[in-house]
Coordinates of C-alpha atoms in Angstrom, one line a residue:
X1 CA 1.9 -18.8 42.6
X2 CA 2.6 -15.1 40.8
X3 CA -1.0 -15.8 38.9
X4 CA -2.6 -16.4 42.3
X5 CA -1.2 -13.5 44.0
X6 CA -1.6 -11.3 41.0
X7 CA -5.0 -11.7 41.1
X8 CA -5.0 -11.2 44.7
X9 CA -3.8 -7.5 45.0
X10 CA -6.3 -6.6 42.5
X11 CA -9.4 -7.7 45.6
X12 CA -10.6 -4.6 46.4
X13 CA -14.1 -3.3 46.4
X14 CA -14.7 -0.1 44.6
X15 CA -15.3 3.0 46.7
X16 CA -18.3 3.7 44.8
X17 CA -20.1 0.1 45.4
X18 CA -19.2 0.2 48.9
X19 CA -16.8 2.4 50.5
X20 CA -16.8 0.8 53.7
X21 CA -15.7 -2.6 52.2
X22 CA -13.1 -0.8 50.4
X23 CA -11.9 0.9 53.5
X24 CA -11.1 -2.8 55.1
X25 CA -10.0 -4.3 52.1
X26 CA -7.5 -2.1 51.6
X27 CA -6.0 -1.5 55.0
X28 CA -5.6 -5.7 55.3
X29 CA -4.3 -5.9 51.6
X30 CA -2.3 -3.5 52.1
X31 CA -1.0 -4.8 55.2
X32 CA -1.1 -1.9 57.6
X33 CA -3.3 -3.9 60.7
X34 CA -4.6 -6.8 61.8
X35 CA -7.7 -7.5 64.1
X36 CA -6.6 -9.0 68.1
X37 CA -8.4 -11.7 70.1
X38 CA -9.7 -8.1 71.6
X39 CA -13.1 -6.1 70.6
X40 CA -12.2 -3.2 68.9
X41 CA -8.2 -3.3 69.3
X42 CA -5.9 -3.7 66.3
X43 CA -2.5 -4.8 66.0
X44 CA -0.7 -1.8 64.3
X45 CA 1.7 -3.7 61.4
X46 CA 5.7 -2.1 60.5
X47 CA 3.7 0.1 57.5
X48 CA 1.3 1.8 59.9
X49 CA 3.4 2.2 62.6
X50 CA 5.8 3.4 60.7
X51 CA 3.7 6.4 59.2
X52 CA 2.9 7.1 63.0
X53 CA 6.6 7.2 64.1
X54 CA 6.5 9.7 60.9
X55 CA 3.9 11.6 62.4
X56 CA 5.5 11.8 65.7
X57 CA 8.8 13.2 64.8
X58 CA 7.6 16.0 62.9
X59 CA 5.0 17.2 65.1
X60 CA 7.5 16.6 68.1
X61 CA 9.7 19.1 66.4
X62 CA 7.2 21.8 66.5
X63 CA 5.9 21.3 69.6
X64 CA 9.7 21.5 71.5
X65 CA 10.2 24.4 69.1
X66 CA 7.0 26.0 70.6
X67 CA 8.7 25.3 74.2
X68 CA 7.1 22.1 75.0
X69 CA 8.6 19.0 77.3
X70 CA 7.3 15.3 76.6
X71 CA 6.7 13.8 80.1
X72 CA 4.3 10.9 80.3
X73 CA 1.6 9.7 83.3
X74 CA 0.5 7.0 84.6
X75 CA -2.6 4.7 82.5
X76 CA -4.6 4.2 85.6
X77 CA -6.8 7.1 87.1
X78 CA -8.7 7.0 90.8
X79 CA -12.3 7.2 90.1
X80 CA -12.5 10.1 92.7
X81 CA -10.7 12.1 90.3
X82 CA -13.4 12.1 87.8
X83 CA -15.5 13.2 90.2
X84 CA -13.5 16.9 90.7
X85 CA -15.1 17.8 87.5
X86 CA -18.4 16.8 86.9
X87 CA -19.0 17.9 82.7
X88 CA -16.1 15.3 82.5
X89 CA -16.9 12.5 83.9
X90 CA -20.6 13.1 82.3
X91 CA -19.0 13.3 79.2
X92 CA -16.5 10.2 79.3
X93 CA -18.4 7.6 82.1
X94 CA -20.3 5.4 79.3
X95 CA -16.8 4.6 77.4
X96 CA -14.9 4.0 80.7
X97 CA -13.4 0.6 81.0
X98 CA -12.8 -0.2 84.4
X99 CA -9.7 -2.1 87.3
X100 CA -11.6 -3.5 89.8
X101 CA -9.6 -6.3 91.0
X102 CA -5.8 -6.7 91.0
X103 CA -3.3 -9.1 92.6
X104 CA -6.6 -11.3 93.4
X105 CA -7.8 -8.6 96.0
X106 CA -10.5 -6.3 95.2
X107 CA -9.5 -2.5 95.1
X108 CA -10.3 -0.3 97.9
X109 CA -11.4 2.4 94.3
X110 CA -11.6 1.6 91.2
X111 CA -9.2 2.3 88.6
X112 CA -10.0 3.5 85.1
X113 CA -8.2 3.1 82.0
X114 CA -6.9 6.3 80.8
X115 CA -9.5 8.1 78.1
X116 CA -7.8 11.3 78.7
X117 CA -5.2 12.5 81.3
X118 CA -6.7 15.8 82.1
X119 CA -7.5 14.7 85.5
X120 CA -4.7 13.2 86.3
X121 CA -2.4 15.7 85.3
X122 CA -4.6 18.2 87.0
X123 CA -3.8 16.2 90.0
X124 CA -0.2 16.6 89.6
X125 CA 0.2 20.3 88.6
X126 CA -1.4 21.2 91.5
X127 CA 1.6 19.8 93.5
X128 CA 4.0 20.9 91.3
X129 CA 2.6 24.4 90.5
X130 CA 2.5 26.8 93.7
X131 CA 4.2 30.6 92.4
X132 CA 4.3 32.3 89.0
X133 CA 7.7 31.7 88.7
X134 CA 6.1 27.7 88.1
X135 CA 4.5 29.0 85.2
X136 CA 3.4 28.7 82.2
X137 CA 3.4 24.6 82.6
X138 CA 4.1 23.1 78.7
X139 CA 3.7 19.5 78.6
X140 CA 2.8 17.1 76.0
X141 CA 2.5 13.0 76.4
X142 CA 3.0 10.5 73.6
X143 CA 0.7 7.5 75.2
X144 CA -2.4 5.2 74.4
X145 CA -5.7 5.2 75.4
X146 CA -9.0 3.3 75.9
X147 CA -12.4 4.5 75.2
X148 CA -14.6 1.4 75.2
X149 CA -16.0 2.3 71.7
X150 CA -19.7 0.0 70.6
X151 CA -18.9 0.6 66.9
X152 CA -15.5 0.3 65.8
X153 CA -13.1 0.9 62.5
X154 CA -9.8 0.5 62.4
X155 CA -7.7 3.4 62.8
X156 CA -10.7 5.2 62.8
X157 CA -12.6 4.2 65.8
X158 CA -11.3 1.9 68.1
X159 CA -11.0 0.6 71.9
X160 CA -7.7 1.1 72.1
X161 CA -5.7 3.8 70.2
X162 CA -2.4 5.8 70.1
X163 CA -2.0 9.8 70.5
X164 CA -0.5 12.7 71.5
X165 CA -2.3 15.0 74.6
X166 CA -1.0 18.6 75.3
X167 CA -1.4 20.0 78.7
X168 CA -0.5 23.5 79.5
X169 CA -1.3 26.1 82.2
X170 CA -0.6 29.5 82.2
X171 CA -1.1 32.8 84.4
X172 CA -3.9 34.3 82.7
X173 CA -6.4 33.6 80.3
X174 CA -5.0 35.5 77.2
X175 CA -1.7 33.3 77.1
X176 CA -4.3 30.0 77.7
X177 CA -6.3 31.3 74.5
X178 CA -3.0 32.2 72.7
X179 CA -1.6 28.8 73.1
X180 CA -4.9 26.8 72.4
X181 CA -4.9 28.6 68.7
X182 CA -0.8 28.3 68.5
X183 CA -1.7 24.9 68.7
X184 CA -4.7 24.5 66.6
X185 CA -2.4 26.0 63.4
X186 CA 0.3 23.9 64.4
X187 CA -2.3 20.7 63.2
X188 CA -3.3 22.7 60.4
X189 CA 0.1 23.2 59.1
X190 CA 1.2 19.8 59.8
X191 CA -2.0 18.0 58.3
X192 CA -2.3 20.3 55.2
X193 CA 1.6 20.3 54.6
X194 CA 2.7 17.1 55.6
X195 CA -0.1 14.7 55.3
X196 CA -1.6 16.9 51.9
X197 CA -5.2 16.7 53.5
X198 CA -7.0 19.7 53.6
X199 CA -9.1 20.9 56.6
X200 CA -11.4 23.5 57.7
X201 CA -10.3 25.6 61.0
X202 CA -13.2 26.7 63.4
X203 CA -15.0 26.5 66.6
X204 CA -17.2 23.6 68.0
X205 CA -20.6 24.4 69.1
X206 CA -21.0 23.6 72.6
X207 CA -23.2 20.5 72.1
X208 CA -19.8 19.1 70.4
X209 CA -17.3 21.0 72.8
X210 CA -14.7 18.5 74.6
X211 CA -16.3 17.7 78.3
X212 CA -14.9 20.2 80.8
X213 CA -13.7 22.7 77.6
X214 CA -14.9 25.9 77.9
X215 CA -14.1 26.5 74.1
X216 CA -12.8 23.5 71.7
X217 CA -11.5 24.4 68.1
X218 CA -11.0 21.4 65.6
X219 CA -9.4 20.8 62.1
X220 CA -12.3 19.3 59.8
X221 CA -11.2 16.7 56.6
X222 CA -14.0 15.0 54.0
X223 CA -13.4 11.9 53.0
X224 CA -13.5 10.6 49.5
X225 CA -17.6 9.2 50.7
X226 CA -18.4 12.7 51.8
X227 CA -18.4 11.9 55.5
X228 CA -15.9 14.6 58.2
X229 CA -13.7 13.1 60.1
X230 CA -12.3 15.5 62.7
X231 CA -8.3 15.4 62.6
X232 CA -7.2 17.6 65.5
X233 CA -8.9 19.5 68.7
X234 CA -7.5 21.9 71.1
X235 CA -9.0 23.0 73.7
X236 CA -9.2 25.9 76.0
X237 CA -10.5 24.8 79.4
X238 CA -10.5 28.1 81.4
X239 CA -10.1 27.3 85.0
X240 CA -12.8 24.7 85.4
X241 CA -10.3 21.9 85.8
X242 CA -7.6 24.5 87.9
X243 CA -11.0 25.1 90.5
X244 CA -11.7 20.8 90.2
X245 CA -8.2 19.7 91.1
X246 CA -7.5 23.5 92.9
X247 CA -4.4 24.3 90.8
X248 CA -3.2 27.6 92.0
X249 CA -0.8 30.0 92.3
X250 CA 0.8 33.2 93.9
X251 CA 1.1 36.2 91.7
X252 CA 3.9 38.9 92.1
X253 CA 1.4 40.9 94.4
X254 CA 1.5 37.3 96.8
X255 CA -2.6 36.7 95.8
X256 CA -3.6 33.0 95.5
X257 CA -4.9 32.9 92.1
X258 CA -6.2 30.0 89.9
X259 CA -4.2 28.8 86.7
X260 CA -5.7 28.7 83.3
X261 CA -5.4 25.5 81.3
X262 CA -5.5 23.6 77.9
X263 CA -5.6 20.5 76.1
X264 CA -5.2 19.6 73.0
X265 CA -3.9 16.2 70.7
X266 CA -4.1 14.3 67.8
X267 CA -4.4 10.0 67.1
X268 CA -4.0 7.8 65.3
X269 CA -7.3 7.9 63.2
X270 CA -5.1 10.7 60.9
X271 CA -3.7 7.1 59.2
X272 CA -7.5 6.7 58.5
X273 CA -7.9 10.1 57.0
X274 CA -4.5 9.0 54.6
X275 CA -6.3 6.7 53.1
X276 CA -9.8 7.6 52.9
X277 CA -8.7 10.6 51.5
X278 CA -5.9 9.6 48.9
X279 CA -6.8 6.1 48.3
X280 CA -8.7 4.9 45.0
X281 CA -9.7 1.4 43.7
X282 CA -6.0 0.4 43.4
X283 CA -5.4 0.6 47.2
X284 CA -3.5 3.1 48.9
X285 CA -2.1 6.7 48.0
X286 CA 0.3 7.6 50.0
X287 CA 1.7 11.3 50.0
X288 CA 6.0 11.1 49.5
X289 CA 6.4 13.1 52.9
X290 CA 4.8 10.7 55.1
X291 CA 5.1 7.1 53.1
X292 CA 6.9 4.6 54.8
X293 CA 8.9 3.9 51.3
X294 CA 8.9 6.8 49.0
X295 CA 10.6 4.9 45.8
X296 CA 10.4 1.4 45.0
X297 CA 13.3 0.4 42.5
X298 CA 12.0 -2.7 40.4
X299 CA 14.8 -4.1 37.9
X300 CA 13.0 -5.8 34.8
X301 CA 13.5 -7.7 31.7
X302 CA 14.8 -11.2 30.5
X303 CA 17.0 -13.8 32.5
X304 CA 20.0 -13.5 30.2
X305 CA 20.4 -9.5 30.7
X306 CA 19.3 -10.3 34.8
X307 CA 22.9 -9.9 36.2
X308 CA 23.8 -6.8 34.6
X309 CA 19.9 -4.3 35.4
X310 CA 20.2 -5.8 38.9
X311 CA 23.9 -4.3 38.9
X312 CA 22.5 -1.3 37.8
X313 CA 19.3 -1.2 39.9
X314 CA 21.7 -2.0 43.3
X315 CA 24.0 0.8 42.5
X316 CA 20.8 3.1 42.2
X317 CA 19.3 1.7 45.2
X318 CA 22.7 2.1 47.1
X319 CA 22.8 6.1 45.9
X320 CA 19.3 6.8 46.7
X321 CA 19.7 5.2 50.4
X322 CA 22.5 7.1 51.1
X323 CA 20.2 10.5 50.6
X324 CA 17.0 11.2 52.5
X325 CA 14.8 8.9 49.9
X326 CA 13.4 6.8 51.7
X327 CA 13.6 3.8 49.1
X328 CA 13.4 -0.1 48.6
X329 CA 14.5 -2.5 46.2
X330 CA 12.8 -5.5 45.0
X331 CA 14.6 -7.9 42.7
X332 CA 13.3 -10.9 43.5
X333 CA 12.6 -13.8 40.4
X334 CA 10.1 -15.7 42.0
X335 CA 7.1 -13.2 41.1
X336 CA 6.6 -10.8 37.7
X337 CA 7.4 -7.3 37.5
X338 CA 3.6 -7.0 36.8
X339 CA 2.7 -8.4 39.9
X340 CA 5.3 -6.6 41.5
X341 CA 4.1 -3.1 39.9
X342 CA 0.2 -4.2 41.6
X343 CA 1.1 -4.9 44.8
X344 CA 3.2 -1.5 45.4
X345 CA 0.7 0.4 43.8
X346 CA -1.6 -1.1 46.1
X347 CA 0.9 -0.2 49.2
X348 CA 0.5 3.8 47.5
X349 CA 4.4 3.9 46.9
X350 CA 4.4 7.6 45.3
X351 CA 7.1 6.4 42.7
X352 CA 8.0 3.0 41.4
X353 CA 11.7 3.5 39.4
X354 CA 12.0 0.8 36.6
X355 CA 15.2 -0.1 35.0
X356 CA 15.5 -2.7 32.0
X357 CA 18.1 -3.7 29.6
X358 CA 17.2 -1.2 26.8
X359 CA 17.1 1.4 30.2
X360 CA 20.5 0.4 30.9
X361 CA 22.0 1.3 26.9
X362 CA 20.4 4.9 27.3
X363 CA 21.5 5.2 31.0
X364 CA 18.4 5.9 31.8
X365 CA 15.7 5.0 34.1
X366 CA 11.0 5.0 33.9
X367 CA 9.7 6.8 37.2
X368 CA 6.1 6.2 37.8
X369 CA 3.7 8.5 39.4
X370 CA 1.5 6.3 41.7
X371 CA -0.9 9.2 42.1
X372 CA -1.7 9.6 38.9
X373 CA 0.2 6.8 36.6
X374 CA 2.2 9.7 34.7
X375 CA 5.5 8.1 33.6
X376 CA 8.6 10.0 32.8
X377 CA 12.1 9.0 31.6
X378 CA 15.0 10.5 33.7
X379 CA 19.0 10.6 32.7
X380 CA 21.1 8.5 35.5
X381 CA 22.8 11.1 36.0
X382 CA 20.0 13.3 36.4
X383 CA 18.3 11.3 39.1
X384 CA 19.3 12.3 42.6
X385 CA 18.5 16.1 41.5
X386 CA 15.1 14.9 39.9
X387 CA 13.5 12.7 42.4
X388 CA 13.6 14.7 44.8
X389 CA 11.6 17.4 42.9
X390 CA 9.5 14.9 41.6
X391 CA 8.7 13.8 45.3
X392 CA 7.8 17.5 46.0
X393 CA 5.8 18.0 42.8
X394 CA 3.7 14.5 44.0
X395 CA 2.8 16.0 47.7
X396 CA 1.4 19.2 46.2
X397 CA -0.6 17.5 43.9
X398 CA -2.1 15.4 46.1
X399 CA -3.3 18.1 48.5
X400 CA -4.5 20.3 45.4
X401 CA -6.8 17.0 43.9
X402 CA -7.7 16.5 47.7
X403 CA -8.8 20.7 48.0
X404 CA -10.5 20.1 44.6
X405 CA -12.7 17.4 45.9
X406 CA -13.8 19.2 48.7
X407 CA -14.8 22.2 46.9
X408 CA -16.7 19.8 44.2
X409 CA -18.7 18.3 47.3
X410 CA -18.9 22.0 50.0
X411 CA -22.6 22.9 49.8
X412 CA -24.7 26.1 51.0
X413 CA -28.1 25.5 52.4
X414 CA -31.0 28.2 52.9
X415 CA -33.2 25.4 54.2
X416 CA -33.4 22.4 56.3
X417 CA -35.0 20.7 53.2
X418 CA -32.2 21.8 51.0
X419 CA -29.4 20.9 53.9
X420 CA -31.3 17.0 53.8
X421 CA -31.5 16.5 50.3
X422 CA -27.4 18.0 50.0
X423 CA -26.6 15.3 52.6
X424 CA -28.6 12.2 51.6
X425 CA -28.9 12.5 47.5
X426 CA -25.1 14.1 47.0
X427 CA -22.1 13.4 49.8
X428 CA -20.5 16.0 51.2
X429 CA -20.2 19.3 53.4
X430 CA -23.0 21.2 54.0
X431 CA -23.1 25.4 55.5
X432 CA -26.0 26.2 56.7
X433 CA -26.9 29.7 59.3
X434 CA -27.4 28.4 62.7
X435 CA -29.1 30.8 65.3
X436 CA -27.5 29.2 68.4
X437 CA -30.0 27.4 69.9
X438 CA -29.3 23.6 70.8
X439 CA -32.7 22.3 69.1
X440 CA -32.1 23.4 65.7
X441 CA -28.8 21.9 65.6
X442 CA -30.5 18.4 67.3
X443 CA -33.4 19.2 65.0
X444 CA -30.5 18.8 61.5
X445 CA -29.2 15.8 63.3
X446 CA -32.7 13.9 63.3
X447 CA -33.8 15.0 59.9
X448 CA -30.7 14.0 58.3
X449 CA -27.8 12.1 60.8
X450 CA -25.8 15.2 60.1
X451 CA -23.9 16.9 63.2
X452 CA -22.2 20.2 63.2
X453 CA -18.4 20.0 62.7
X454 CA -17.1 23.7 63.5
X455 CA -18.2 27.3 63.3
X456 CA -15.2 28.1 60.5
X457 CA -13.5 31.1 60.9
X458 CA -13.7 32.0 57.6
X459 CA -17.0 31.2 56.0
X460 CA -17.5 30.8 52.3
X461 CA -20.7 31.8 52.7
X462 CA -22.8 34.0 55.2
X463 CA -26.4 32.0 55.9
X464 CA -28.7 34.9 56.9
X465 CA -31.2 32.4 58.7
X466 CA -31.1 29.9 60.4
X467 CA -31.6 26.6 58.4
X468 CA -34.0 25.2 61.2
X469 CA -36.1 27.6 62.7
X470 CA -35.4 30.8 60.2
X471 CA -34.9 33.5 62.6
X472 CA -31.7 34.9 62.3
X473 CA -28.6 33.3 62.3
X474 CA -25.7 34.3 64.6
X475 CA -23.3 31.8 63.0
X476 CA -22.6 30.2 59.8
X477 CA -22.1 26.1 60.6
X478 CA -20.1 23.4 58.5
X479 CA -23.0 20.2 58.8
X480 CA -21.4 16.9 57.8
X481 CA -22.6 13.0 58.5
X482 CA -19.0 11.7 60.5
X483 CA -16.7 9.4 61.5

């Protein structure tokens, strides 16, 4: 039975013959989802959800520290609502699922699921939002949603999927603007420092802008296959939503005045950019800050010296829990340490802690790096002061290999041959001058399957042309294939 499952962890395709098959391998290996009797709707396992919960408690930190209330809102939207704001209903009407029937009666109006709650929460502040004194309104909403995808990936890409949504609105449109970017460094702290993935700050164009957005600003990651997967968006929606769903106010001089909003969130699809960005052919990578088990304590050695390591390992496991490691023990006999030492590395436990008779006469323990299979021997009595450093060193090391491979694949294109041959021969990110106008950017999209993921704010490079048409370029533009 060990033999079998021993060779079982070890299934997983390599990310150069087929990343894709690597992806799926390793996220049902690993045991973090399995598909439901439901197109394009997972079933999120302890490990996964876990890393979410993760997610949500640090980021909920920041965003009551910033002044924000959670509140939540109802799944189901009136279809009239959609129509208060027409770019939005444009933008969303081809992934809405829709309630036509409940109870066995047909519905006077259709109900759709929730793809976003601007509309709805629109609705409401313009009940609750009548003088200045109402404002600024700072809500946020831990909730699902449905976008009725045609192509799905787990985590990635699905039907149904979990996120935050922000929803402010303010008095004038400096304080909007102020807290769209409060919000958009917020993810960029939180996904750089906690999650150790690396993104690039900027600007959507407005072919890629959020429907109904006057401005949207995104966070930009690579994956280990070169493709961009956008991890966060906030959005500043002037007052088209304010006019749709006539949220207004009195100012101190008594003048009916229209509020300014935002939106912004994160999903779920940051546990796929975890593990496309970390992961290698031995499964998951999982950085110490965000990994459901940081330290795996695995006694070893022969039956006759069993009773006394496992003594030792519990007493260790028992010190360890009582800090803020967040560890497990495994001492099972039924399976071999090396099958126990696959199957964690596969689950990207940063540190496996291995204690064996010999261990045990130099009171000491092995710690093992999952990130990069470093092993070190600690003192007992040097542990609780050394893992925690070790934990620390692990997460910064992750995010400076992650930096590293996005510098080795960042390109700079003077042409839209050279931008083609970057994305199709090599994998990567590609910055290329852009002179504004919607048919050069469709015109890079055509020639290569490559969209525009931001205008960054701070350029590496400054493209004198554009890479289409070669007139001059007003902005320089990060061009990525995506998730």
């Amino acid at each position: 039975m060990a033999k079998e499952n021993k060779a079982f962890v070890k299934e997983i395709t390599p990310q150069s013959e087929d990343f894709s098959r690597w992806y799926l391998d390793v996220i049902q290996k690993a045991d973090l989802m399995d598909y439901s009797p439901v197109r394009g709707c997972i079933v999120f396992k302890p490990d996964s959800y876990e890393i979410w919960e993760t997610c949500q408690r640090e980021l909920d930190k920041e965003f009551k520290r910033t002044g924000h209330r959670n509140a939540y809102f109802p799944l189901f939207i009136p279809e009239s609502f959609f129509q208060k704001e027409k770019e939005h209903v444009e933008g969303f009407n081809p992934e809405l699922p829709w309630v036509t029937e409940a109870g066995g009666d047909k519905l006077e109006e259709r109900l759709a699921i929730r793809p976003t709650s601007e509309t709805m929460i629109g609705h409401m502040y313009a009940q609750w939002i009548q003088s200045y004194r109402d404002l600024p309104v700072l809500m946020n909403q831990w909730a699902n949603v449905v976008r009725w995808e045609k192509r799905t990936m787990p985590f990635l890409r699905t039907s149904e999927f979990l996120w935050q949504e922000g929803h402010t609105a303010h008095a004038t449109e400096e304080e909007a603007r102020q807290e769209t970017m409060q919000m958009l460094d917020i993810y960029t702290k939180f996904v750089e420092d906690f999650l150790a993935v690396p993104v690039i700050r900027g600007q959507k164009t407005p072919s890629e802008k959020f429907a109904g957005a006057v401005d949207t600003y995104s966070i930009e990651a690579i994956m280990k296959d070169g493709k961009a997967l956008q991890a966060g968006t906030s959005h500043y929606l002037g007052q088209n939503f304010a006019k749709g769903f006539e949220i207004q106010y009195l100012d101190k001089d008594n003048q009916l005045k229209f509020v300014y909003t935002t939106s912004w969130g994160i999903s779920t699809r940051l546990l796929g950019a975890l593990i496309m960005v970390h992961g290698d052919d031995r499964g998951l990578v999982m950085p110490p800050k965000v990994a459901p088990t940081q330290v795996v304590v695995i006694p070893i050695g022969p039956q006759k010296a069993r009773e006394a390591v496992v003594a030792a390992a519990t007493e260790i496991y028992e010190k360890l829990q009582s800090s803020d490691i967040r560890v497990r023990m495994d001492a099972r006999d039924d399976v071999s340490p090396g099958w126990k030492f696959n199957e964690y590395e596969m689950r990207g436990i940063p540190v496996r802690l291995e204690i064996g008779p010999r261990d045990l006469e130099n009171r000491q323990v092995v710690l093992v790096r999952r990130d990069t299979g470093e092993k070190a021997f600690v003192p007992l009595d040097e542990l609780e002061t050394a893992l925690p450093k070790l934990l620390d060193e692990i997460q910064q090391s992750m995010f400076e290999a992650a930096k590293s491979f996005r510098s080795e694949h960042s390109y700079v294109a003077n042409t839209l041959d050279e931008l083609t041959s970057y994305i199709e021969e090599k994998r990567g990110f590609v910055l290329a001058g852009w002179c504004g106008e919607d048919a050069c950017e469709r015109a890079v999209k055509d020639a290569c399957s490559a969209t525009s993921r931001n205008i960054p704010f701070d350029p590496p490079a400054r493209p004198s042309q554009c890479v289409t048409c070669g007139q001059p370029a007003k902005h320089a533009v990060w061009f990525a294939k995506s998730y």
